[in-house]
mmCIF file of C-alpha atoms in Angstrom:
data_model
loop_
_atom_site.group_PDB
_atom_site.id
_atom_site.type_symbol
_atom_site.label_atom_id
_atom_site.label_comp_id
_atom_site.label_asym_id
_atom_site.label_seq_id
_atom_site.Cartn_x
_atom_site.Cartn_y
_atom_site.Cartn_z
ATOM 1 C CA UNK A 11 52.601 -5.918 -34.547
ATOM 2 C CA UNK A 12 52.396 -8.534 -37.269
ATOM 3 C CA UNK A 13 52.307 -12.213 -36.383
ATOM 4 C CA UNK A 14 54.734 -13.273 -39.069
ATOM 5 C CA UNK A 15 55.980 -12.907 -42.540
ATOM 6 C CA UNK A 16 54.795 -13.821 -45.982
ATOM 7 C CA UNK A 17 57.017 -14.827 -48.808
ATOM 8 C CA UNK A 18 57.392 -13.658 -51.483
ATOM 9 C CA UNK A 19 56.264 -10.063 -51.024
ATOM 10 C CA UNK A 20 55.393 -9.910 -54.720
ATOM 11 C CA UNK A 21 54.811 -12.557 -57.362
ATOM 12 C CA UNK A 22 54.200 -12.178 -61.094
ATOM 13 C CA UNK A 23 53.134 -15.152 -63.220
ATOM 14 C CA UNK A 24 51.394 -15.943 -66.502
ATOM 15 C CA UNK A 25 47.798 -17.062 -66.694
ATOM 16 C CA UNK A 26 47.553 -20.831 -66.351
ATOM 17 C CA UNK A 27 50.607 -21.139 -64.116
ATOM 18 C CA UNK A 28 50.470 -22.088 -60.449
ATOM 19 C CA UNK A 29 51.150 -19.550 -57.694
ATOM 20 C CA UNK A 30 52.562 -20.487 -54.312
ATOM 21 C CA UNK A 31 52.674 -18.162 -51.323
ATOM 22 C CA UNK A 32 54.192 -18.946 -47.949
ATOM 23 C CA UNK A 33 53.382 -17.683 -44.485
ATOM 24 C CA UNK A 34 55.321 -18.067 -41.260
ATOM 25 C CA UNK A 35 54.044 -17.254 -37.789
ATOM 26 C CA UNK A 36 55.492 -17.040 -34.313
ATOM 27 C CA UNK A 37 53.089 -18.365 -31.667
ATOM 28 C CA UNK A 38 50.831 -21.380 -31.169
ATOM 29 C CA UNK A 39 47.622 -21.186 -33.139
ATOM 30 C CA UNK A 40 44.058 -22.496 -33.092
ATOM 31 C CA UNK A 41 43.671 -21.936 -36.825
ATOM 32 C CA UNK A 42 45.167 -20.133 -39.798
ATOM 33 C CA UNK A 43 43.154 -18.375 -42.468
ATOM 34 C CA UNK A 44 43.895 -16.984 -45.912
ATOM 35 C CA UNK A 45 42.253 -13.844 -47.265
ATOM 36 C CA UNK A 46 42.290 -12.060 -50.633
ATOM 37 C CA UNK A 47 42.136 -8.288 -51.041
ATOM 38 C CA UNK A 48 41.500 -6.504 -54.322
ATOM 39 C CA UNK A 49 42.773 -2.961 -54.823
ATOM 40 C CA UNK A 50 42.963 -2.063 -51.130
ATOM 41 C CA UNK A 51 39.328 -2.811 -50.446
ATOM 42 C CA UNK A 52 37.654 -5.354 -48.158
ATOM 43 C CA UNK A 53 39.081 -8.777 -47.429
ATOM 44 C CA UNK A 54 37.499 -11.923 -48.811
ATOM 45 C CA UNK A 55 37.847 -15.102 -46.772
ATOM 46 C CA UNK A 56 39.344 -17.944 -48.820
ATOM 47 C CA UNK A 57 40.009 -20.867 -46.538
ATOM 48 C CA UNK A 58 40.506 -21.823 -42.881
ATOM 49 C CA UNK A 59 42.764 -24.629 -41.704
ATOM 50 C CA UNK A 60 42.776 -25.776 -38.088
ATOM 51 C CA UNK A 61 45.905 -26.591 -36.116
ATOM 52 C CA UNK A 62 45.152 -30.326 -36.235
ATOM 53 C CA UNK A 63 44.810 -30.334 -40.022
ATOM 54 C CA UNK A 64 47.698 -30.633 -42.451
ATOM 55 C CA UNK A 65 46.095 -29.910 -45.805
ATOM 56 C CA UNK A 66 42.873 -28.463 -47.109
ATOM 57 C CA UNK A 67 41.430 -27.896 -50.579
ATOM 58 C CA UNK A 68 38.835 -25.500 -51.916
ATOM 59 C CA UNK A 69 38.376 -25.372 -55.677
ATOM 60 C CA UNK A 70 41.697 -24.269 -57.178
ATOM 61 C CA UNK A 71 43.126 -23.509 -53.731
ATOM 62 C CA UNK A 72 45.293 -25.847 -51.688
ATOM 63 C CA UNK A 73 46.528 -24.879 -48.234
ATOM 64 C CA UNK A 74 49.059 -26.768 -46.157
ATOM 65 C CA UNK A 75 49.955 -26.245 -42.527
ATOM 66 C CA UNK A 76 53.100 -27.385 -40.721
ATOM 67 C CA UNK A 77 52.741 -26.504 -37.053
ATOM 68 C CA UNK A 78 56.206 -27.859 -36.225
ATOM 69 C CA UNK A 79 57.712 -25.258 -38.564
ATOM 70 C CA UNK A 80 55.032 -22.672 -37.827
ATOM 71 C CA UNK A 81 54.390 -22.211 -41.511
ATOM 72 C CA UNK A 82 51.654 -22.477 -44.114
ATOM 73 C CA UNK A 83 51.473 -22.297 -47.863
ATOM 74 C CA UNK A 84 48.717 -21.328 -50.278
ATOM 75 C CA UNK A 85 48.768 -22.819 -53.769
ATOM 76 C CA UNK A 86 46.537 -21.409 -56.491
ATOM 77 C CA UNK A 87 46.441 -23.746 -59.464
ATOM 78 C CA UNK A 88 45.745 -22.742 -63.076
ATOM 79 C CA UNK A 89 45.776 -19.057 -62.177
ATOM 80 C CA UNK A 90 43.570 -16.515 -63.934
ATOM 81 C CA UNK A 91 43.906 -12.773 -64.443
ATOM 82 C CA UNK A 92 41.049 -12.365 -61.952
ATOM 83 C CA UNK A 93 43.296 -13.888 -59.257
ATOM 84 C CA UNK A 94 45.391 -10.703 -59.323
ATOM 85 C CA UNK A 95 45.166 -9.377 -55.753
ATOM 86 C CA UNK A 96 46.961 -9.238 -52.419
ATOM 87 C CA UNK A 97 46.840 -12.391 -50.332
ATOM 88 C CA UNK A 98 47.125 -12.394 -46.539
ATOM 89 C CA UNK A 99 47.475 -15.134 -44.006
ATOM 90 C CA UNK A 100 45.987 -14.541 -40.576
ATOM 91 C CA UNK A 101 46.265 -16.597 -37.427
ATOM 92 C CA UNK A 102 43.968 -17.089 -34.468
ATOM 93 C CA UNK A 103 45.904 -17.858 -31.290
ATOM 94 C CA UNK A 104 45.560 -21.072 -29.329
ATOM 95 C CA UNK A 105 43.256 -19.351 -26.817
ATOM 96 C CA UNK A 106 40.840 -18.960 -29.759
ATOM 97 C CA UNK A 107 39.563 -15.510 -28.915
ATOM 98 C CA UNK A 108 38.787 -14.771 -32.546
ATOM 99 C CA UNK A 109 41.404 -12.049 -32.831
ATOM 100 C CA UNK A 110 43.054 -12.273 -36.243
ATOM 101 C CA UNK A 111 46.759 -11.464 -36.560
ATOM 102 C CA UNK A 112 47.742 -10.798 -40.147
ATOM 103 C CA UNK A 113 50.952 -11.147 -42.082
ATOM 104 C CA UNK A 114 52.285 -8.490 -44.427
ATOM 105 C CA UNK A 115 50.749 -10.054 -47.505
ATOM 106 C CA UNK A 116 51.851 -11.228 -50.933
ATOM 107 C CA UNK A 117 50.913 -9.202 -54.000
ATOM 108 C CA UNK A 118 50.096 -11.515 -56.900
ATOM 109 C CA UNK A 119 49.931 -10.341 -60.487
ATOM 110 C CA UNK A 120 48.615 -12.772 -63.090
ATOM 111 C CA UNK A 121 49.341 -11.653 -66.644
ATOM 112 C CA UNK A 122 46.873 -12.629 -69.352
ATOM 113 C CA UNK B 11 21.202 -10.955 -47.443
ATOM 114 C CA UNK B 12 23.345 -7.848 -47.036
ATOM 115 C CA UNK B 13 26.928 -8.375 -46.060
ATOM 116 C CA UNK B 14 28.942 -6.155 -43.771
ATOM 117 C CA UNK B 15 28.462 -2.490 -44.600
ATOM 118 C CA UNK B 16 30.598 0.463 -43.571
ATOM 119 C CA UNK B 17 30.156 4.205 -43.807
ATOM 120 C CA UNK B 18 31.458 6.505 -44.996
ATOM 121 C CA UNK B 19 33.555 5.107 -47.852
ATOM 122 C CA UNK B 20 36.091 7.910 -47.747
ATOM 123 C CA UNK B 21 36.810 10.620 -45.221
ATOM 124 C CA UNK B 22 39.282 13.492 -45.033
ATOM 125 C CA UNK B 23 40.012 15.063 -41.665
ATOM 126 C CA UNK B 24 42.513 17.529 -40.233
ATOM 127 C CA UNK B 25 45.008 16.768 -37.488
ATOM 128 C CA UNK B 26 43.473 17.135 -34.055
ATOM 129 C CA UNK B 27 39.924 16.474 -35.209
ATOM 130 C CA UNK B 28 37.726 13.591 -34.167
ATOM 131 C CA UNK B 29 36.140 10.989 -36.444
ATOM 132 C CA UNK B 30 33.396 8.366 -36.154
ATOM 133 C CA UNK B 31 33.219 5.376 -38.468
ATOM 134 C CA UNK B 32 30.205 3.078 -38.641
ATOM 135 C CA UNK B 33 29.688 -0.605 -39.303
ATOM 136 C CA UNK B 34 26.616 -2.781 -39.749
ATOM 137 C CA UNK B 35 27.311 -6.485 -39.347
ATOM 138 C CA UNK B 36 26.106 -9.284 -41.567
ATOM 139 C CA UNK B 37 22.606 -10.451 -40.662
ATOM 140 C CA UNK B 38 22.688 -12.866 -37.744
ATOM 141 C CA UNK B 39 26.177 -11.877 -36.594
ATOM 142 C CA UNK B 40 26.678 -10.546 -33.071
ATOM 143 C CA UNK B 41 30.417 -9.900 -32.908
ATOM 144 C CA UNK B 42 32.199 -6.977 -34.537
ATOM 145 C CA UNK B 43 35.939 -6.464 -34.826
ATOM 146 C CA UNK B 44 37.808 -3.431 -36.138
ATOM 147 C CA UNK B 45 41.133 -3.425 -37.950
ATOM 148 C CA UNK B 46 43.461 -0.688 -39.186
ATOM 149 C CA UNK B 47 45.359 -1.258 -42.418
ATOM 150 C CA UNK B 48 48.135 1.148 -43.329
ATOM 151 C CA UNK B 49 49.185 1.348 -46.960
ATOM 152 C CA UNK B 50 51.196 -1.699 -47.984
ATOM 153 C CA UNK B 51 50.678 -3.454 -44.658
ATOM 154 C CA UNK B 52 48.478 -6.196 -43.307
ATOM 155 C CA UNK B 53 45.489 -5.253 -41.138
ATOM 156 C CA UNK B 54 46.112 -4.729 -37.423
ATOM 157 C CA UNK B 55 43.523 -5.622 -34.802
ATOM 158 C CA UNK B 56 42.096 -2.636 -32.916
ATOM 159 C CA UNK B 57 39.345 -4.170 -30.771
ATOM 160 C CA UNK B 58 36.413 -6.564 -30.706
ATOM 161 C CA UNK B 59 32.868 -6.032 -29.439
ATOM 162 C CA UNK B 60 30.483 -8.706 -28.286
ATOM 163 C CA UNK B 61 27.279 -8.214 -26.269
ATOM 164 C CA UNK B 62 27.865 -4.451 -26.380
ATOM 165 C CA UNK B 63 31.169 -4.714 -24.525
ATOM 166 C CA UNK B 64 34.766 -4.426 -25.619
ATOM 167 C CA UNK B 65 36.098 -7.968 -25.224
ATOM 168 C CA UNK B 66 39.617 -7.637 -26.597
ATOM 169 C CA UNK B 67 41.888 -4.798 -27.509
ATOM 170 C CA UNK B 68 44.982 -4.586 -29.663
ATOM 171 C CA UNK B 69 47.951 -2.309 -29.173
ATOM 172 C CA UNK B 70 46.173 0.991 -29.859
ATOM 173 C CA UNK B 71 46.049 4.100 -27.657
ATOM 174 C CA UNK B 72 42.972 5.249 -25.766
ATOM 175 C CA UNK B 73 42.298 7.762 -28.542
ATOM 176 C CA UNK B 74 40.675 4.801 -30.265
ATOM 177 C CA UNK B 75 37.349 3.884 -28.720
ATOM 178 C CA UNK B 76 34.261 2.088 -29.839
ATOM 179 C CA UNK B 77 30.727 1.165 -29.131
ATOM 180 C CA UNK B 78 28.333 -1.619 -30.020
ATOM 181 C CA UNK B 79 24.605 -1.025 -30.121
ATOM 182 C CA UNK B 80 21.778 -3.449 -29.214
ATOM 183 C CA UNK B 81 21.261 -4.186 -32.917
ATOM 184 C CA UNK B 82 24.949 -5.269 -33.056
ATOM 185 C CA UNK B 83 26.054 -2.368 -35.240
ATOM 186 C CA UNK B 84 29.223 -0.654 -34.128
ATOM 187 C CA UNK B 85 31.098 2.628 -34.195
ATOM 188 C CA UNK B 86 34.802 3.338 -34.098
ATOM 189 C CA UNK B 87 35.804 6.741 -32.728
ATOM 190 C CA UNK B 88 39.251 8.255 -33.036
ATOM 191 C CA UNK B 89 40.076 11.448 -31.130
ATOM 192 C CA UNK B 90 42.919 13.915 -31.633
ATOM 193 C CA UNK B 91 43.729 12.586 -35.088
ATOM 194 C CA UNK B 92 47.361 12.224 -36.106
ATOM 195 C CA UNK B 93 48.784 12.010 -39.599
ATOM 196 C CA UNK B 94 49.699 8.405 -38.817
ATOM 197 C CA UNK B 95 46.033 7.525 -38.369
ATOM 198 C CA UNK B 96 45.591 7.734 -42.139
ATOM 199 C CA UNK B 97 44.651 4.205 -43.157
ATOM 200 C CA UNK B 98 41.909 1.878 -44.350
ATOM 201 C CA UNK B 99 39.665 0.948 -41.422
ATOM 202 C CA UNK B 100 38.049 -2.443 -41.781
ATOM 203 C CA UNK B 101 35.130 -3.822 -39.866
ATOM 204 C CA UNK B 102 34.512 -7.555 -39.631
ATOM 205 C CA UNK B 103 31.544 -9.419 -38.201
ATOM 206 C CA UNK B 104 31.136 -13.001 -37.095
ATOM 207 C CA UNK B 105 28.653 -15.364 -35.503
ATOM 208 C CA UNK B 106 30.282 -15.022 -32.081
ATOM 209 C CA UNK B 107 34.027 -14.630 -31.806
ATOM 210 C CA UNK B 108 34.905 -18.240 -32.624
ATOM 211 C CA UNK B 109 33.682 -18.240 -36.179
ATOM 212 C CA UNK B 110 34.896 -16.992 -39.546
ATOM 213 C CA UNK B 111 34.977 -13.210 -39.900
ATOM 214 C CA UNK B 112 33.347 -11.424 -42.827
ATOM 215 C CA UNK B 113 34.873 -8.091 -43.761
ATOM 216 C CA UNK B 114 33.242 -4.916 -44.993
ATOM 217 C CA UNK B 115 34.664 -2.785 -47.833
ATOM 218 C CA UNK B 116 36.406 -0.451 -45.415
ATOM 219 C CA UNK B 117 36.553 3.285 -44.784
ATOM 220 C CA UNK B 118 39.542 5.123 -46.200
ATOM 221 C CA UNK B 119 40.567 7.845 -43.698
ATOM 222 C CA UNK B 120 43.008 10.539 -44.751
ATOM 223 C CA UNK B 121 44.351 12.911 -42.107
ATOM 224 C CA UNK B 122 45.944 16.131 -43.418
#
């Protein structure tokens, strides 16, 4: 079963705009990770945020984590057509066994 | 440095048959995890292998089994295939189970 939900399920924006995706989860976590998937192929790791962190940046990516609300958001700034993909959040439980539990994903389309 | 590789890329099987999927981890990684991703869904954890033993298992029936070899490569076996087993099967490797997972391109299994 999935850990939580992602919102929105689909997002369409113009190149240069910012894209924000949200993820909610149900149980206590050790960390939360965001992945990108192009055309139903392998997943690419984007960023990991630990339960004691509130915000993390990597290039054009900004991730926030609110453990009190059991939610996270991924912001992609100045989006490009190449950012078109599905984005998944995945959590690792507080026992930190390495098992990833994924959300349903957000499909992002960036129009040139 | 080769990343995670999986074979075959695509596979078509008939209901009731058995299938074996293969995964070679990224160099230096000793932990392999397998995930099933149905169309339009997030990946679901099947099991994880470390030191040639199954360390964790997700909510999958015993028809799903695996193996890890001394060189850390891994196989996923599915017996008595059902139509519902049609999915993208993803392998991920990590430097022990506490670290970031790197995903392979996946094997697309179609059961007819």
